Amino acid sequence: MSKRTLAVLSLAAFAVLLVLSPACVSKKRLQRVEQESAAQLAQANARIDELVQKSDALDKSLKDTQGALAGAQNENKQLTATAASLKDQLASLEAQKAELDKALAAGKETEASYQKKVRSLNGAIAGLRKQVTEMEAQITAKDGEIAALKQTEASLTAAAEEQARKFAALTADKDALAANLDKTVASKKSTTLVLGILLALAVILAIVGFVKGKKTA
């Protein structure tokens, strides 16, 4: 084998080594990037799952609170209507008592008849006043319950909106990470393809050089 042939083969071998070295490095780097990205994606997915669970819990609490609020408002409406009815009855009885007072003053009612009727009216009026007082106390308590439920609803709504913002941001980060990984993989595959072509050219040049060297010899 001539010196020229040896030189050509040595040059070809060096070219192959030169091409393969960055290819190996590029492949290892790609594997490392893929592993790191996979770990980051797994972490992002875990955080997303955690946020989904928290969001589901918040949604349930919010729906429960809204249901309780609607129930309390309906009860308050019924209590208010009942209280209004009792007040109407009370006003009617008080009007009857006032008419009896006028009748007694005008001599249209005897004292005995007046006392009998007034005693009955006073008992009914006292009973209605007690019911109205109790009903108004229930309405006041229900108003407090409604106010507390509205505050809880507002707090849960704000928390749910914050969770939604976090979820959107985390999802965007995850999508960006996945897109960056795809871009990196595509770039590395392109680089590997180019290096492969260069390797093929180096081998071809080595063969051509070897053949020419042999013919010359």
Tab-separated table of C-alpha atoms in Angstrom:
chain	number	residue	atom	x	y	z
A	1	MET	CA	0.000	0.000	0.000
A	2	SER	CA	1.424	3.362	-1.067
A	3	LYS	CA	2.054	6.270	1.229
A	4	ARG	CA	-0.576	8.251	-0.648
A	5	THR	CA	-3.173	5.578	-0.004
A	6	LEU	CA	-2.267	5.496	3.672
A	7	ALA	CA	-2.541	9.256	3.831
A	8	VAL	CA	-5.965	9.199	2.192
A	9	LEU	CA	-7.211	6.464	4.498
A	10	SER	CA	-5.815	8.266	7.543
A	11	LEU	CA	-7.498	11.477	6.472
A	12	ALA	CA	-10.780	9.639	5.900
A	13	ALA	CA	-10.547	7.958	9.285
A	14	PHE	CA	-9.879	11.309	10.901
A	15	ALA	CA	-12.853	12.805	9.064
A	16	VAL	CA	-15.089	9.950	10.216
A	17	LEU	CA	-13.884	10.411	13.789
A	18	LEU	CA	-14.414	14.158	13.499
A	19	VAL	CA	-17.976	13.615	12.308
A	20	LEU	CA	-18.851	10.887	14.796
A	21	SER	CA	-17.551	12.748	17.856
A	22	PRO	CA	-20.025	15.644	17.726
A	23	ALA	CA	-22.750	13.211	16.707
A	24	CYS	CA	-22.204	11.208	19.886
A	25	VAL	CA	-22.039	14.369	21.955
A	26	SER	CA	-25.187	15.687	20.288
A	27	LYS	CA	-27.026	12.415	20.933
A	28	LYS	CA	-26.043	12.396	24.600
A	29	ARG	CA	-27.058	16.026	24.987
A	30	LEU	CA	-30.396	15.283	23.324
A	31	GLN	CA	-30.989	12.380	25.688
A	32	ARG	CA	-30.168	14.613	28.651
A	33	VAL	CA	-32.502	17.350	27.397
A	34	GLU	CA	-35.279	14.804	26.843
A	35	GLN	CA	-34.824	13.381	30.336
A	36	GLU	CA	-34.797	16.827	31.952
A	37	SER	CA	-37.818	17.930	29.945
A	38	ALA	CA	-39.673	14.719	30.768
A	39	ALA	CA	-39.017	15.314	34.472
A	40	GLN	CA	-40.220	18.916	34.194
A	41	LEU	CA	-43.321	17.835	32.277
A	42	ALA	CA	-44.068	15.175	34.884
A	43	GLN	CA	-43.707	17.779	37.625
A	44	ALA	CA	-45.983	20.176	35.733
A	45	ASN	CA	-48.573	17.437	35.217
A	46	ALA	CA	-48.459	16.592	38.923
A	47	ARG	CA	-49.029	20.243	39.842
A	48	ILE	CA	-51.860	20.472	37.315
A	49	ASP	CA	-53.491	17.360	38.801
A	50	GLU	CA	-53.149	18.896	42.257
A	51	LEU	CA	-54.735	22.138	41.051
A	52	VAL	CA	-57.569	20.197	39.406
A	53	GLN	CA	-58.297	18.399	42.682
A	54	LYS	CA	-58.248	21.681	44.607
A	55	SER	CA	-60.462	23.313	41.984
A	56	ASP	CA	-62.940	20.437	42.193
A	57	ALA	CA	-63.039	20.778	45.988
A	58	LEU	CA	-63.527	24.553	45.693
A	59	ASP	CA	-66.297	24.095	43.142
A	60	LYS	CA	-68.081	21.645	45.440
A	61	SER	CA	-67.758	23.992	48.416
A	62	LEU	CA	-68.989	26.897	46.299
A	63	LYS	CA	-72.008	24.942	45.046
A	64	ASP	CA	-72.814	23.782	48.581
A	65	THR	CA	-72.554	27.364	49.844
A	66	GLN	CA	-74.709	28.677	47.011
A	67	GLY	CA	-77.285	25.985	47.744
A	68	ALA	CA	-77.303	26.887	51.436
A	69	LEU	CA	-77.572	30.582	50.526
A	70	ALA	CA	-80.527	29.977	48.228
A	71	GLY	CA	-82.206	27.913	50.954
A	72	ALA	CA	-81.604	30.592	53.593
A	73	GLN	CA	-82.938	33.318	51.304
A	74	ASN	CA	-86.054	31.262	50.593
A	75	GLU	CA	-86.600	30.643	54.315
A	76	ASN	CA	-86.112	34.351	54.994
A	77	LYS	CA	-88.675	35.180	52.328
A	78	GLN	CA	-91.184	32.847	53.962
A	79	LEU	CA	-90.438	34.260	57.426
A	80	THR	CA	-90.891	37.808	56.138
A	81	ALA	CA	-94.209	36.894	54.517
A	82	THR	CA	-95.407	35.199	57.719
A	83	ALA	CA	-94.336	38.197	59.815
A	84	ALA	CA	-96.210	40.543	57.464
A	85	SER	CA	-99.331	38.392	57.766
A	86	LEU	CA	-99.085	38.399	61.568
A	87	LYS	CA	-98.670	42.174	61.583
A	88	ASP	CA	-101.783	42.527	59.422
A	89	GLN	CA	-103.728	40.353	61.869
A	90	LEU	CA	-102.365	42.383	64.768
A	91	ALA	CA	-103.376	45.649	63.113
A	92	SER	CA	-106.878	44.278	62.528
A	93	LEU	CA	-107.275	43.258	66.181
A	94	GLU	CA	-105.978	46.616	67.389
A	95	ALA	CA	-108.467	48.326	65.074
A	96	GLN	CA	-111.258	46.215	66.584
A	97	LYS	CA	-110.160	47.237	70.078
A	98	ALA	CA	-110.149	50.890	69.041
A	99	GLU	CA	-113.710	50.518	67.734
A	100	LEU	CA	-114.752	48.932	71.043
A	101	ASP	CA	-113.230	51.868	72.899
A	102	LYS	CA	-115.286	54.250	70.744
A	103	ALA	CA	-118.416	52.183	71.232
A	104	LEU	CA	-117.945	52.194	75.007
A	105	ALA	CA	-117.396	55.943	75.003
A	106	ALA	CA	-120.520	56.437	72.891
A	107	GLY	CA	-122.540	54.233	75.207
A	108	LYS	CA	-123.058	51.615	72.550
A	109	GLU	CA	-121.334	48.949	74.661
A	110	THR	CA	-121.923	48.084	78.292
A	111	GLU	CA	-118.932	47.893	80.591
A	112	ALA	CA	-119.442	44.175	81.108
A	113	SER	CA	-119.734	43.466	77.400
A	114	TYR	CA	-116.753	45.734	76.707
A	115	GLN	CA	-114.536	44.040	79.301
A	116	LYS	CA	-115.405	40.600	77.979
A	117	LYS	CA	-114.629	41.520	74.380
A	118	VAL	CA	-111.511	43.532	75.257
A	119	ARG	CA	-110.145	40.744	77.442
A	120	SER	CA	-110.391	38.352	74.501
A	121	LEU	CA	-108.883	40.894	72.105
A	122	ASN	CA	-106.028	41.738	74.478
A	123	GLY	CA	-105.146	38.047	74.777
A	124	ALA	CA	-105.116	37.641	70.998
A	125	ILE	CA	-103.140	40.874	70.529
A	126	ALA	CA	-100.544	39.823	73.125
A	127	GLY	CA	-100.186	36.424	71.450
A	128	LEU	CA	-99.719	37.992	68.011
A	129	ARG	CA	-97.201	40.524	69.303
A	130	LYS	CA	-95.171	37.690	70.811
A	131	GLN	CA	-95.272	35.786	67.512
A	132	VAL	CA	-94.236	38.899	65.576
A	133	THR	CA	-91.329	39.504	67.978
A	134	GLU	CA	-90.177	35.883	67.645
A	135	MET	CA	-90.556	36.024	63.867
A	136	GLU	CA	-88.531	39.233	63.619
A	137	ALA	CA	-85.793	37.640	65.744
A	138	GLN	CA	-85.717	34.682	63.343
A	139	ILE	CA	-85.546	37.067	60.384
A	140	THR	CA	-82.638	38.944	62.001
A	141	ALA	CA	-80.798	35.667	62.632
A	142	LYS	CA	-81.488	34.537	59.074
A	143	ASP	CA	-80.203	37.861	57.743
A	144	GLY	CA	-76.948	37.247	59.628
A	145	GLU	CA	-76.732	33.718	58.218
A	146	ILE	CA	-77.324	35.040	54.697
A	147	ALA	CA	-74.639	37.719	55.123
A	148	ALA	CA	-72.134	35.096	56.313
A	149	LEU	CA	-73.001	32.784	53.408
A	150	LYS	CA	-72.589	35.637	50.919
A	151	GLN	CA	-69.172	36.413	52.387
A	152	THR	CA	-68.195	32.747	52.128
A	153	GLU	CA	-69.484	32.635	48.561
A	154	ALA	CA	-67.404	35.688	47.621
A	155	SER	CA	-64.302	34.197	49.256
A	156	LEU	CA	-64.754	30.847	47.499
A	157	THR	CA	-65.405	32.560	44.169
A	158	ALA	CA	-62.188	34.581	44.521
A	159	ALA	CA	-60.254	31.428	45.449
A	160	ALA	CA	-61.714	29.559	42.466
A	161	GLU	CA	-60.749	32.406	40.121
A	162	GLU	CA	-57.212	32.401	41.537
A	163	GLN	CA	-56.996	28.635	41.011
A	164	ALA	CA	-58.178	29.113	37.426
A	165	ARG	CA	-55.441	31.707	36.833
A	166	LYS	CA	-52.803	29.379	38.287
A	167	PHE	CA	-54.106	26.505	36.165
A	168	ALA	CA	-53.976	28.624	32.996
A	169	ALA	CA	-50.441	29.835	33.766
A	170	LEU	CA	-49.187	26.335	34.582
A	171	THR	CA	-50.809	24.892	31.466
A	172	ALA	CA	-49.174	27.625	29.363
A	173	ASP	CA	-45.779	26.838	30.938
A	174	LYS	CA	-46.288	23.146	30.245
A	175	ASP	CA	-47.244	23.803	26.614
A	176	ALA	CA	-44.219	26.078	26.188
A	177	LEU	CA	-41.954	23.402	27.670
A	178	ALA	CA	-43.387	20.747	25.359
A	179	ALA	CA	-43.015	23.052	22.343
A	180	ASN	CA	-39.412	23.836	23.294
A	181	LEU	CA	-38.673	20.126	23.653
A	182	ASP	CA	-40.173	19.409	20.224
A	183	LYS	CA	-38.099	22.226	18.747
A	184	THR	CA	-34.921	20.937	20.403
A	185	VAL	CA	-35.549	17.368	19.260
A	186	ALA	CA	-36.237	18.540	15.703
A	187	SER	CA	-33.046	20.622	15.726
A	188	LYS	CA	-30.949	17.751	17.051
A	189	LYS	CA	-32.434	15.348	14.515
A	190	SER	CA	-31.559	17.819	11.771
A	191	THR	CA	-28.015	18.079	13.111
A	192	THR	CA	-27.731	14.286	13.278
A	193	LEU	CA	-28.938	14.043	9.682
A	194	VAL	CA	-26.326	16.546	8.517
A	195	LEU	CA	-23.605	14.702	10.414
A	196	GLY	CA	-24.781	11.453	8.869
A	197	ILE	CA	-24.497	12.960	5.408
A	198	LEU	CA	-21.025	14.244	6.205
A	199	LEU	CA	-20.066	10.780	7.434
A	200	ALA	CA	-21.306	9.236	4.216
A	201	LEU	CA	-19.337	11.768	2.193
A	202	ALA	CA	-16.217	11.037	4.239
A	203	VAL	CA	-16.567	7.314	3.594
A	204	ILE	CA	-17.128	7.914	-0.121
A	205	LEU	CA	-14.091	10.160	-0.317
A	206	ALA	CA	-12.036	7.524	1.479
A	207	ILE	CA	-13.123	4.848	-0.973
A	208	VAL	CA	-12.458	7.101	-3.970
A	209	GLY	CA	-9.067	8.036	-2.588
A	210	PHE	CA	-8.237	4.411	-1.961
A	211	VAL	CA	-9.240	3.385	-5.491
A	212	LYS	CA	-7.309	6.214	-7.098
A	213	GLY	CA	-4.296	5.429	-4.975
A	214	LYS	CA	-4.474	1.791	-6.011
A	215	LYS	CA	-4.733	2.684	-9.713
A	216	THR	CA	-1.791	5.031	-9.423
A	217	ALA	CA	0.231	2.322	-7.743
